[in-house]
Amino acid sequence: MSATMPMTSIARRRLLQGTALALAAVPLAACGGGGGTKSGSGDVTTLKILDYYADDPDNGIFAETLEAAAKKVGVTIERETVNGTSLIQKVLQMSSSRTLPDLLMLDNPDLQQIAATGALTPLGDLGFKADGFIDGFVGAGTYDGELYGMGPCANTLGLYYNKDLLDAAGVAVPTTWDELKAAAKTLTSGDTYGIAFCAKASYEGSWQFLPFFWSAGADETDIATPEAASALQLWVDLVREGSASESVLNWSETELGEQFTSAKAAMVIDGPWLTTTFDKSDVNWAVAEIPVPAAGDTAVAPLGGELWTIPQTGDQAKQAKAMELLQALLDDDTVLDLNTTRFTIPTKEAVDAAYIEALPQMESLVTAVNNGRSRTAQLGEAWPKTAEALYNAIQSALTGKEEPLAALETAKSDFLS
């Protein structure tokens, strides 16, 4: 997931699952990168990079940042960008033709399945240590006990609210589920709903559900528990009571942003990738952590963001130089600059104070990221099936086909048995 919304299309995930099987049949450790000696001898002057920051402003921001990092380590870069939905297919093609890049960016939920094929180099083998990086992002970059990826920028979800609407209604920013239900009911008036969230039949819907699921004490190793059902019941109640539109079943996160900026939703669950959009609107907005079941509970939100990895190209010299480039991309100054420019959240706690000083409105999201969890930390490459089960259960419960616990039990049986 990037500073845009999480890349969660069903077609892309199914392609990834098929790709993992196809990649496993390719001798990836012997695949060559963009030329150079395989023995690791000689000077490295050029590195190839592949990422999916194809659109501005991210394209331009990372072009400048990567060029600066390359200059620092004494190389030139040959950078290729593709649309995010095309990245995994591109990796497959490059592995088959033995042209894997020297530095490869992956959406963090995808790392597990690519690492499982042997395509990536453990960063520890190249001298990298993850000291100072937040635990959740280390978990996102880890497969089978080895760290394969790290990145400078994270994102997550928060409760964005229209300060003027809350003030006019005399509503305090909710911190618990009961307060959220009461606030959403009070704020619902005319064509304005109290809250909007994404409950689509997609990985985006599962991603939005996770803060409620995890904060209730539910666990992805068993989705059909009373704790999980209580989180789903909250969403059902918000829709049944009319505090949230039935259209949450279809709205994307971008569409949630549109509901918010048009004052059709007083509160929305969304992420920092919409900060620029909100700033350009007439909405007097702020963001808080997502409410928890009861006062004193800790909010646990999912971590989004990209991981930079070093493929197994067989060229030791280039792999070592790629590690130098990655280290430059991860130094404190670069992490701070990237996140303040992109309104994403630092993956290094040492940068937090300077970041919050520059962007005080993002403080609640910094807390959320530092307490956040990787979607794949427990289940690894099995996570997509669980995500699919969750969004099917959400759809079933919100459309009234089944009550929450029954919907979760059905989804568990249908998708995880």
Coordinates of C-alpha atoms in Angstrom, one line a residue:
M1 CA 0.0 0.0 0.0
S2 CA 1.3 3.3 -0.8
A3 CA 0.4 6.9 -0.2
T4 CA -2.3 6.2 -2.6
M5 CA -4.9 3.7 -1.4
P6 CA -4.0 0.0 -0.7
M7 CA -3.7 -2.0 -3.9
T8 CA -6.3 -4.6 -3.3
S9 CA -8.1 -5.6 -6.5
I10 CA -9.2 -9.2 -6.7
A11 CA -7.7 -9.6 -10.1
R12 CA -4.3 -8.5 -8.9
R13 CA -4.3 -10.7 -5.9
R14 CA -5.3 -13.8 -7.9
L15 CA -2.5 -12.9 -10.3
L16 CA -0.1 -12.8 -7.5
Q17 CA -1.1 -16.1 -6.1
G18 CA -0.6 -17.7 -9.6
T19 CA 2.6 -15.8 -10.0
A20 CA 4.0 -17.3 -6.8
L21 CA 3.6 -20.8 -8.2
A22 CA 5.1 -19.8 -11.5
L23 CA 8.1 -18.1 -9.9
A24 CA 8.8 -21.1 -7.8
A25 CA 9.6 -23.0 -11.0
V26 CA 12.2 -20.5 -12.1
P27 CA 15.8 -20.7 -10.8
L28 CA 15.6 -17.2 -9.3
A29 CA 18.8 -17.3 -7.4
A30 CA 20.7 -17.7 -10.6
C31 CA 18.8 -15.0 -12.4
G32 CA 20.9 -12.1 -13.6
G33 CA 20.1 -8.5 -13.0
G34 CA 20.9 -5.7 -15.3
G35 CA 24.3 -6.9 -16.4
G36 CA 27.6 -6.7 -14.5
T37 CA 29.8 -9.4 -13.1
K38 CA 28.3 -12.3 -11.2
S39 CA 31.4 -12.9 -9.1
G40 CA 31.0 -9.5 -7.4
S41 CA 34.3 -8.1 -8.7
G42 CA 34.8 -4.7 -10.3
D43 CA 33.1 -1.4 -9.7
V44 CA 29.4 -1.0 -9.9
T45 CA 28.3 2.2 -11.7
T46 CA 24.7 1.5 -12.6
L47 CA 21.7 0.0 -10.7
K48 CA 18.3 -0.9 -12.1
I49 CA 15.2 0.0 -10.1
L50 CA 11.6 -1.1 -10.5
D51 CA 8.7 0.5 -8.6
Y52 CA 5.0 1.4 -9.1
Y53 CA 5.2 5.1 -8.3
A54 CA 4.2 5.8 -11.8
D55 CA 1.9 8.7 -11.2
D56 CA 2.7 12.2 -9.9
P57 CA 3.3 13.5 -7.3
D58 CA 4.9 10.3 -6.1
N59 CA 6.7 9.7 -9.3
G60 CA 8.5 13.0 -9.2
I61 CA 9.1 12.8 -5.5
F62 CA 10.8 9.4 -5.7
A63 CA 12.7 10.3 -8.9
E64 CA 14.4 13.1 -7.0
T65 CA 14.9 11.1 -3.8
L66 CA 16.4 8.1 -5.6
E67 CA 18.7 10.3 -7.7
A68 CA 19.9 12.0 -4.5
A69 CA 20.5 8.6 -2.9
A70 CA 22.3 7.3 -6.0
K71 CA 24.6 10.3 -6.0
K72 CA 25.4 9.7 -2.4
V73 CA 26.6 6.1 -3.1
G74 CA 28.2 6.9 -6.4
V75 CA 26.0 5.2 -9.0
T76 CA 23.6 6.1 -11.7
I77 CA 20.2 4.5 -11.8
E78 CA 18.0 3.2 -14.5
R79 CA 14.5 3.4 -13.1
E80 CA 11.4 1.8 -14.5
T81 CA 7.9 2.5 -13.2
V82 CA 4.8 0.5 -13.9
N83 CA 1.2 0.7 -12.8
G84 CA 0.7 -1.1 -9.5
T85 CA -1.7 -3.6 -10.9
S86 CA 1.0 -4.6 -13.5
L87 CA 3.9 -5.0 -11.1
I88 CA 3.7 -8.6 -10.2
Q89 CA 3.2 -9.7 -13.9
K90 CA 6.3 -7.6 -14.7
V91 CA 8.3 -9.4 -11.9
L92 CA 7.3 -12.7 -13.4
Q93 CA 8.4 -11.6 -16.9
M94 CA 11.7 -10.3 -15.6
S95 CA 12.4 -13.5 -13.6
S96 CA 11.8 -15.6 -16.7
S97 CA 14.1 -13.5 -18.8
R98 CA 16.7 -13.2 -16.0
T99 CA 16.5 -9.4 -15.9
L100 CA 15.3 -8.8 -12.4
P101 CA 16.2 -5.3 -11.2
D102 CA 18.8 -4.6 -8.5
L103 CA 16.2 -2.8 -6.3
L104 CA 12.6 -3.8 -6.3
M105 CA 9.6 -2.2 -4.6
L106 CA 6.7 -4.3 -3.4
D107 CA 3.4 -3.5 -1.7
N108 CA 4.0 -4.9 1.8
P109 CA 1.2 -7.6 1.7
D110 CA 2.9 -9.0 -1.5
L111 CA 6.3 -9.5 0.0
Q112 CA 5.6 -12.8 1.7
Q113 CA 4.5 -14.6 -1.5
I114 CA 7.4 -13.3 -3.5
A115 CA 10.0 -14.1 -0.8
A116 CA 8.6 -17.6 -0.6
T117 CA 9.8 -18.2 -4.2
G118 CA 13.4 -17.5 -3.4
A119 CA 13.4 -14.3 -5.5
L120 CA 14.6 -12.0 -2.8
T121 CA 17.8 -11.7 -0.8
P122 CA 17.7 -11.6 3.0
L123 CA 18.7 -8.1 3.9
G124 CA 20.7 -9.5 6.9
D125 CA 23.0 -11.3 4.5
L126 CA 23.9 -7.9 3.1
G127 CA 24.6 -6.4 6.5
F128 CA 21.3 -4.6 7.2
K129 CA 20.0 -4.3 10.7
A130 CA 16.4 -3.2 11.4
D131 CA 17.3 -1.4 14.7
G132 CA 15.1 1.7 15.1
F133 CA 12.4 0.7 12.7
I134 CA 8.9 0.1 14.1
D135 CA 8.1 -3.5 14.9
G136 CA 5.0 -3.7 12.7
F137 CA 6.9 -2.7 9.6
V138 CA 9.7 -5.1 10.4
G139 CA 7.0 -7.8 10.6
A140 CA 5.7 -6.8 7.2
G141 CA 9.1 -7.2 5.7
T142 CA 9.8 -10.6 7.3
Y143 CA 9.2 -14.0 5.9
D144 CA 10.1 -17.3 7.6
G145 CA 12.3 -15.4 10.2
E146 CA 14.3 -13.4 7.6
L147 CA 13.9 -9.8 6.8
Y148 CA 13.5 -9.2 3.1
G149 CA 12.3 -5.7 2.8
M150 CA 12.2 -2.3 4.4
G151 CA 10.8 1.1 3.5
P152 CA 10.8 4.7 4.7
C153 CA 7.1 5.4 4.6
A154 CA 4.1 3.8 6.2
N155 CA 0.4 4.6 6.2
T156 CA -2.7 3.4 8.1
L157 CA -6.3 4.3 8.9
G158 CA -7.7 7.0 11.1
L159 CA -11.1 8.6 11.9
Y160 CA -11.3 11.8 9.9
Y161 CA -13.9 14.2 11.1
N162 CA -15.4 17.5 10.1
K163 CA -14.7 19.8 13.0
D164 CA -17.4 22.3 12.1
L165 CA -20.1 19.7 11.9
L166 CA -19.1 18.1 15.3
D167 CA -18.9 21.5 16.9
A168 CA -22.3 22.6 15.6
A169 CA -23.9 19.4 16.9
G170 CA -22.1 19.6 20.2
V171 CA -20.4 16.2 19.6
A172 CA -17.0 15.3 21.1
V173 CA -14.6 13.3 19.0
P174 CA -15.6 9.7 19.8
T175 CA -13.0 7.4 21.3
T176 CA -15.1 4.3 22.1
W177 CA -17.6 2.3 20.0
D178 CA -20.5 3.5 22.1
E179 CA -19.4 7.1 21.6
L180 CA -19.0 6.4 17.9
K181 CA -22.5 5.1 17.5
A182 CA -23.9 8.0 19.5
A183 CA -21.9 10.6 17.6
A184 CA -22.8 9.1 14.2
K185 CA -26.5 9.1 15.1
T186 CA -26.4 12.7 16.2
L187 CA -24.5 13.9 13.2
T188 CA -26.8 12.2 10.7
S189 CA -29.1 14.9 9.4
G190 CA -30.7 15.5 6.0
D191 CA -28.3 14.2 3.3
T192 CA -25.4 14.0 5.7
Y193 CA -24.6 10.6 7.3
G194 CA -22.7 10.5 10.6
I195 CA -20.0 8.1 9.3
A196 CA -18.8 6.4 6.2
F197 CA -16.5 3.4 5.8
C198 CA -15.5 1.0 3.1
A199 CA -17.2 -2.4 3.3
K200 CA -16.6 -3.4 -0.3
A201 CA -16.3 -7.0 -1.4
S202 CA -12.6 -6.5 -1.9
Y203 CA -9.3 -6.5 0.1
E204 CA -10.0 -2.8 0.6
G205 CA -13.1 -3.8 2.7
S206 CA -11.0 -6.2 4.8
W207 CA -8.3 -3.6 5.3
Q208 CA -10.9 -1.1 6.7
F209 CA -12.4 -3.7 9.0
L210 CA -9.1 -4.7 10.6
P211 CA -8.9 -1.8 13.1
F212 CA -12.2 -2.9 14.6
F213 CA -11.5 -6.6 14.3
W214 CA -8.1 -6.4 16.0
S215 CA -9.0 -3.8 18.6
A216 CA -11.8 -6.1 19.7
G217 CA -9.3 -8.8 20.5
A218 CA -10.0 -10.9 17.4
D219 CA -7.3 -12.8 15.6
E220 CA -6.9 -13.7 12.0
T221 CA -6.0 -17.3 12.9
D222 CA -9.7 -17.7 13.7
I223 CA -12.1 -15.2 12.3
A224 CA -15.3 -16.7 13.7
T225 CA -15.2 -15.7 17.3
P226 CA -17.4 -13.6 19.6
E227 CA -14.7 -10.8 19.5
A228 CA -14.8 -10.7 15.7
A229 CA -18.6 -10.8 15.7
S230 CA -18.7 -7.8 18.0
A231 CA -16.7 -5.8 15.6
L232 CA -18.9 -6.8 12.7
Q233 CA -22.0 -6.1 14.8
L234 CA -20.8 -2.5 15.2
W235 CA -20.7 -2.0 11.4
V236 CA -24.2 -3.7 11.1
D237 CA -25.6 -1.4 13.8
L238 CA -24.3 1.8 12.1
V239 CA -26.0 0.8 8.8
R240 CA -29.2 -0.5 10.4
E241 CA -29.6 2.6 12.5
G242 CA -29.2 4.8 9.4
S243 CA -26.0 6.4 10.7
A244 CA -24.1 5.0 7.8
S245 CA -25.3 4.7 4.2
E246 CA -26.0 1.2 2.7
S247 CA -23.7 2.5 0.0
V248 CA -20.7 1.6 2.2
L249 CA -21.1 -1.8 0.6
N250 CA -19.8 -0.3 -2.6
W251 CA -17.8 2.8 -1.8
S252 CA -14.0 2.8 -2.3
E253 CA -11.7 4.9 -0.1
T254 CA -11.5 7.5 -2.8
E255 CA -15.3 7.7 -2.8
L256 CA -15.3 8.0 1.0
G257 CA -13.1 11.0 0.6
E258 CA -15.6 12.5 -1.8
Q259 CA -18.4 11.9 0.7
F260 CA -16.3 13.7 3.3
T261 CA -15.3 16.7 1.2
S262 CA -18.9 17.2 0.0
A263 CA -20.1 17.2 3.6
K264 CA -22.2 14.1 2.9
A265 CA -20.3 12.3 5.7
A266 CA -19.4 14.0 9.0
M267 CA -16.8 11.3 9.8
V268 CA -14.9 8.8 7.6
I269 CA -12.5 6.0 8.1
D270 CA -9.6 6.7 5.7
G271 CA -5.9 7.3 5.4
P272 CA -3.2 9.9 4.9
W273 CA -3.1 9.5 1.2
L274 CA -6.1 11.8 1.1
T275 CA -4.5 14.6 3.1
T276 CA -3.8 16.7 0.1
T277 CA -7.4 16.3 -1.1
F278 CA -8.8 17.2 2.2
D279 CA -6.5 20.2 2.5
K280 CA -7.7 21.5 -0.9
S281 CA -11.4 21.2 0.2
D282 CA -13.5 23.5 2.2
V283 CA -13.7 21.0 5.1
N284 CA -12.2 22.0 8.4
W285 CA -10.9 18.5 9.2
A286 CA -8.9 16.7 11.8
V287 CA -8.0 13.1 12.3
A288 CA -8.1 10.9 15.4
E289 CA -7.3 7.2 16.2
I290 CA -10.1 4.9 15.3
P291 CA -12.4 4.3 18.3
V292 CA -11.9 1.2 20.5
P293 CA -14.5 -1.1 22.2
A294 CA -14.0 0.4 25.6
A295 CA -12.1 3.3 27.3
G296 CA -8.5 2.3 28.0
D297 CA -8.3 -0.2 25.1
T298 CA -5.4 0.2 22.6
A299 CA -6.4 0.9 19.0
V300 CA -4.6 -1.6 16.6
A301 CA -4.6 -0.5 13.0
P302 CA -3.2 -2.2 9.9
L303 CA 0.0 -1.0 8.3
G304 CA 0.2 0.0 4.7
G305 CA 3.2 1.2 2.7
E306 CA 5.8 -0.2 0.3
L307 CA 8.9 -2.3 1.0
W308 CA 12.1 -2.0 -1.0
T309 CA 13.8 -5.4 -1.6
I310 CA 16.9 -6.6 -3.2
P311 CA 16.3 -9.5 -5.7
Q312 CA 18.5 -12.6 -6.0
T313 CA 20.3 -11.5 -9.2
G314 CA 23.4 -13.6 -8.6
D315 CA 25.6 -10.4 -8.9
Q316 CA 27.1 -10.0 -5.5
A317 CA 28.7 -6.6 -6.2
K318 CA 25.4 -5.2 -7.4
Q319 CA 23.6 -6.6 -4.5
A320 CA 26.0 -5.0 -2.1
K321 CA 25.7 -1.6 -3.9
A322 CA 21.9 -1.9 -3.9
M323 CA 22.1 -2.3 -0.2
E324 CA 24.1 0.9 0.1
L325 CA 21.4 2.6 -2.0
L326 CA 18.6 1.2 0.2
Q327 CA 20.5 2.4 3.3
A328 CA 20.7 5.9 1.9
L329 CA 16.9 5.8 1.2
L330 CA 16.4 4.8 4.8
D331 CA 18.5 7.4 6.6
D332 CA 16.8 9.7 9.0
D333 CA 16.9 12.8 6.9
T334 CA 15.5 11.1 3.8
V335 CA 12.7 9.4 5.9
L336 CA 11.7 12.7 7.4
D337 CA 11.8 14.5 4.0
L338 CA 9.8 11.8 2.2
N339 CA 7.1 11.6 4.8
T340 CA 6.6 15.3 5.4
T341 CA 6.4 15.8 1.6
R342 CA 4.0 12.9 1.0
F343 CA 1.9 13.1 4.3
T344 CA 2.8 9.5 5.0
I345 CA 4.1 8.3 8.4
P346 CA 7.8 7.5 9.3
T347 CA 8.8 3.9 9.8
K348 CA 11.5 5.1 12.3
E349 CA 10.4 6.3 15.7
A350 CA 13.5 8.5 16.0
V351 CA 12.0 10.7 13.3
D352 CA 8.6 11.1 14.9
A353 CA 9.3 14.2 17.0
A354 CA 10.6 16.2 14.0
Y355 CA 7.8 14.9 11.8
I356 CA 5.1 15.9 14.3
E357 CA 6.6 19.3 14.7
A358 CA 6.3 19.8 10.9
L359 CA 2.9 18.2 10.6
P360 CA 1.1 18.3 14.0
Q361 CA -2.2 17.3 12.4
M362 CA -0.8 13.9 11.8
E363 CA 0.1 13.0 15.3
S364 CA -2.7 10.5 15.9
L365 CA -1.7 8.6 12.8
V366 CA 1.9 8.4 14.1
T367 CA 0.6 6.8 17.2
A368 CA -1.6 4.4 15.1
V369 CA 1.4 3.4 12.9
N370 CA 3.6 2.8 16.0
N371 CA 0.9 0.5 17.4
G372 CA 0.0 -1.0 14.1
R373 CA 0.3 -4.5 12.8
S374 CA 1.2 -6.1 9.5
R375 CA -1.6 -8.0 7.7
T376 CA 0.8 -10.8 6.9
A377 CA 2.7 -11.1 10.2
Q378 CA 0.8 -14.1 11.4
L379 CA -0.5 -15.8 8.3
G380 CA 2.2 -15.0 5.8
E381 CA 1.2 -15.9 2.2
A382 CA -2.0 -17.4 3.5
W383 CA -3.4 -13.9 4.4
P384 CA -5.2 -13.2 1.1
K385 CA -7.6 -16.1 1.7
T386 CA -8.5 -14.8 5.2
A387 CA -9.0 -11.3 3.8
E388 CA -11.4 -12.8 1.2
A389 CA -13.3 -14.6 3.9
L390 CA -13.6 -11.4 5.9
Y391 CA -15.0 -9.3 3.2
N392 CA -17.5 -11.9 2.2
A393 CA -18.6 -12.1 5.9
I394 CA -18.9 -8.3 6.0
Q395 CA -21.1 -8.3 2.9
S396 CA -23.3 -11.1 4.2
A397 CA -23.9 -9.4 7.5
L398 CA -24.4 -5.9 6.2
T399 CA -26.9 -7.0 3.6
G400 CA -28.9 -8.9 6.3
K401 CA -28.3 -12.4 4.9
E402 CA -26.8 -13.6 8.2
E403 CA -26.1 -12.2 11.6
P404 CA -22.4 -11.4 12.2
L405 CA -21.2 -14.5 14.0
A406 CA -23.1 -16.8 11.5
A407 CA -21.7 -14.8 8.6
L408 CA -18.1 -15.2 9.9
E409 CA -18.7 -18.9 10.5
T410 CA -20.0 -19.4 7.0
A411 CA -17.0 -17.5 5.5
K412 CA -14.6 -19.5 7.6
S413 CA -16.1 -22.7 6.3
D414 CA -16.3 -21.6 2.7
F415 CA -12.9 -20.0 2.3
L416 CA -10.6 -21.3 5.0
S417 CA -11.6 -25.0 5.5

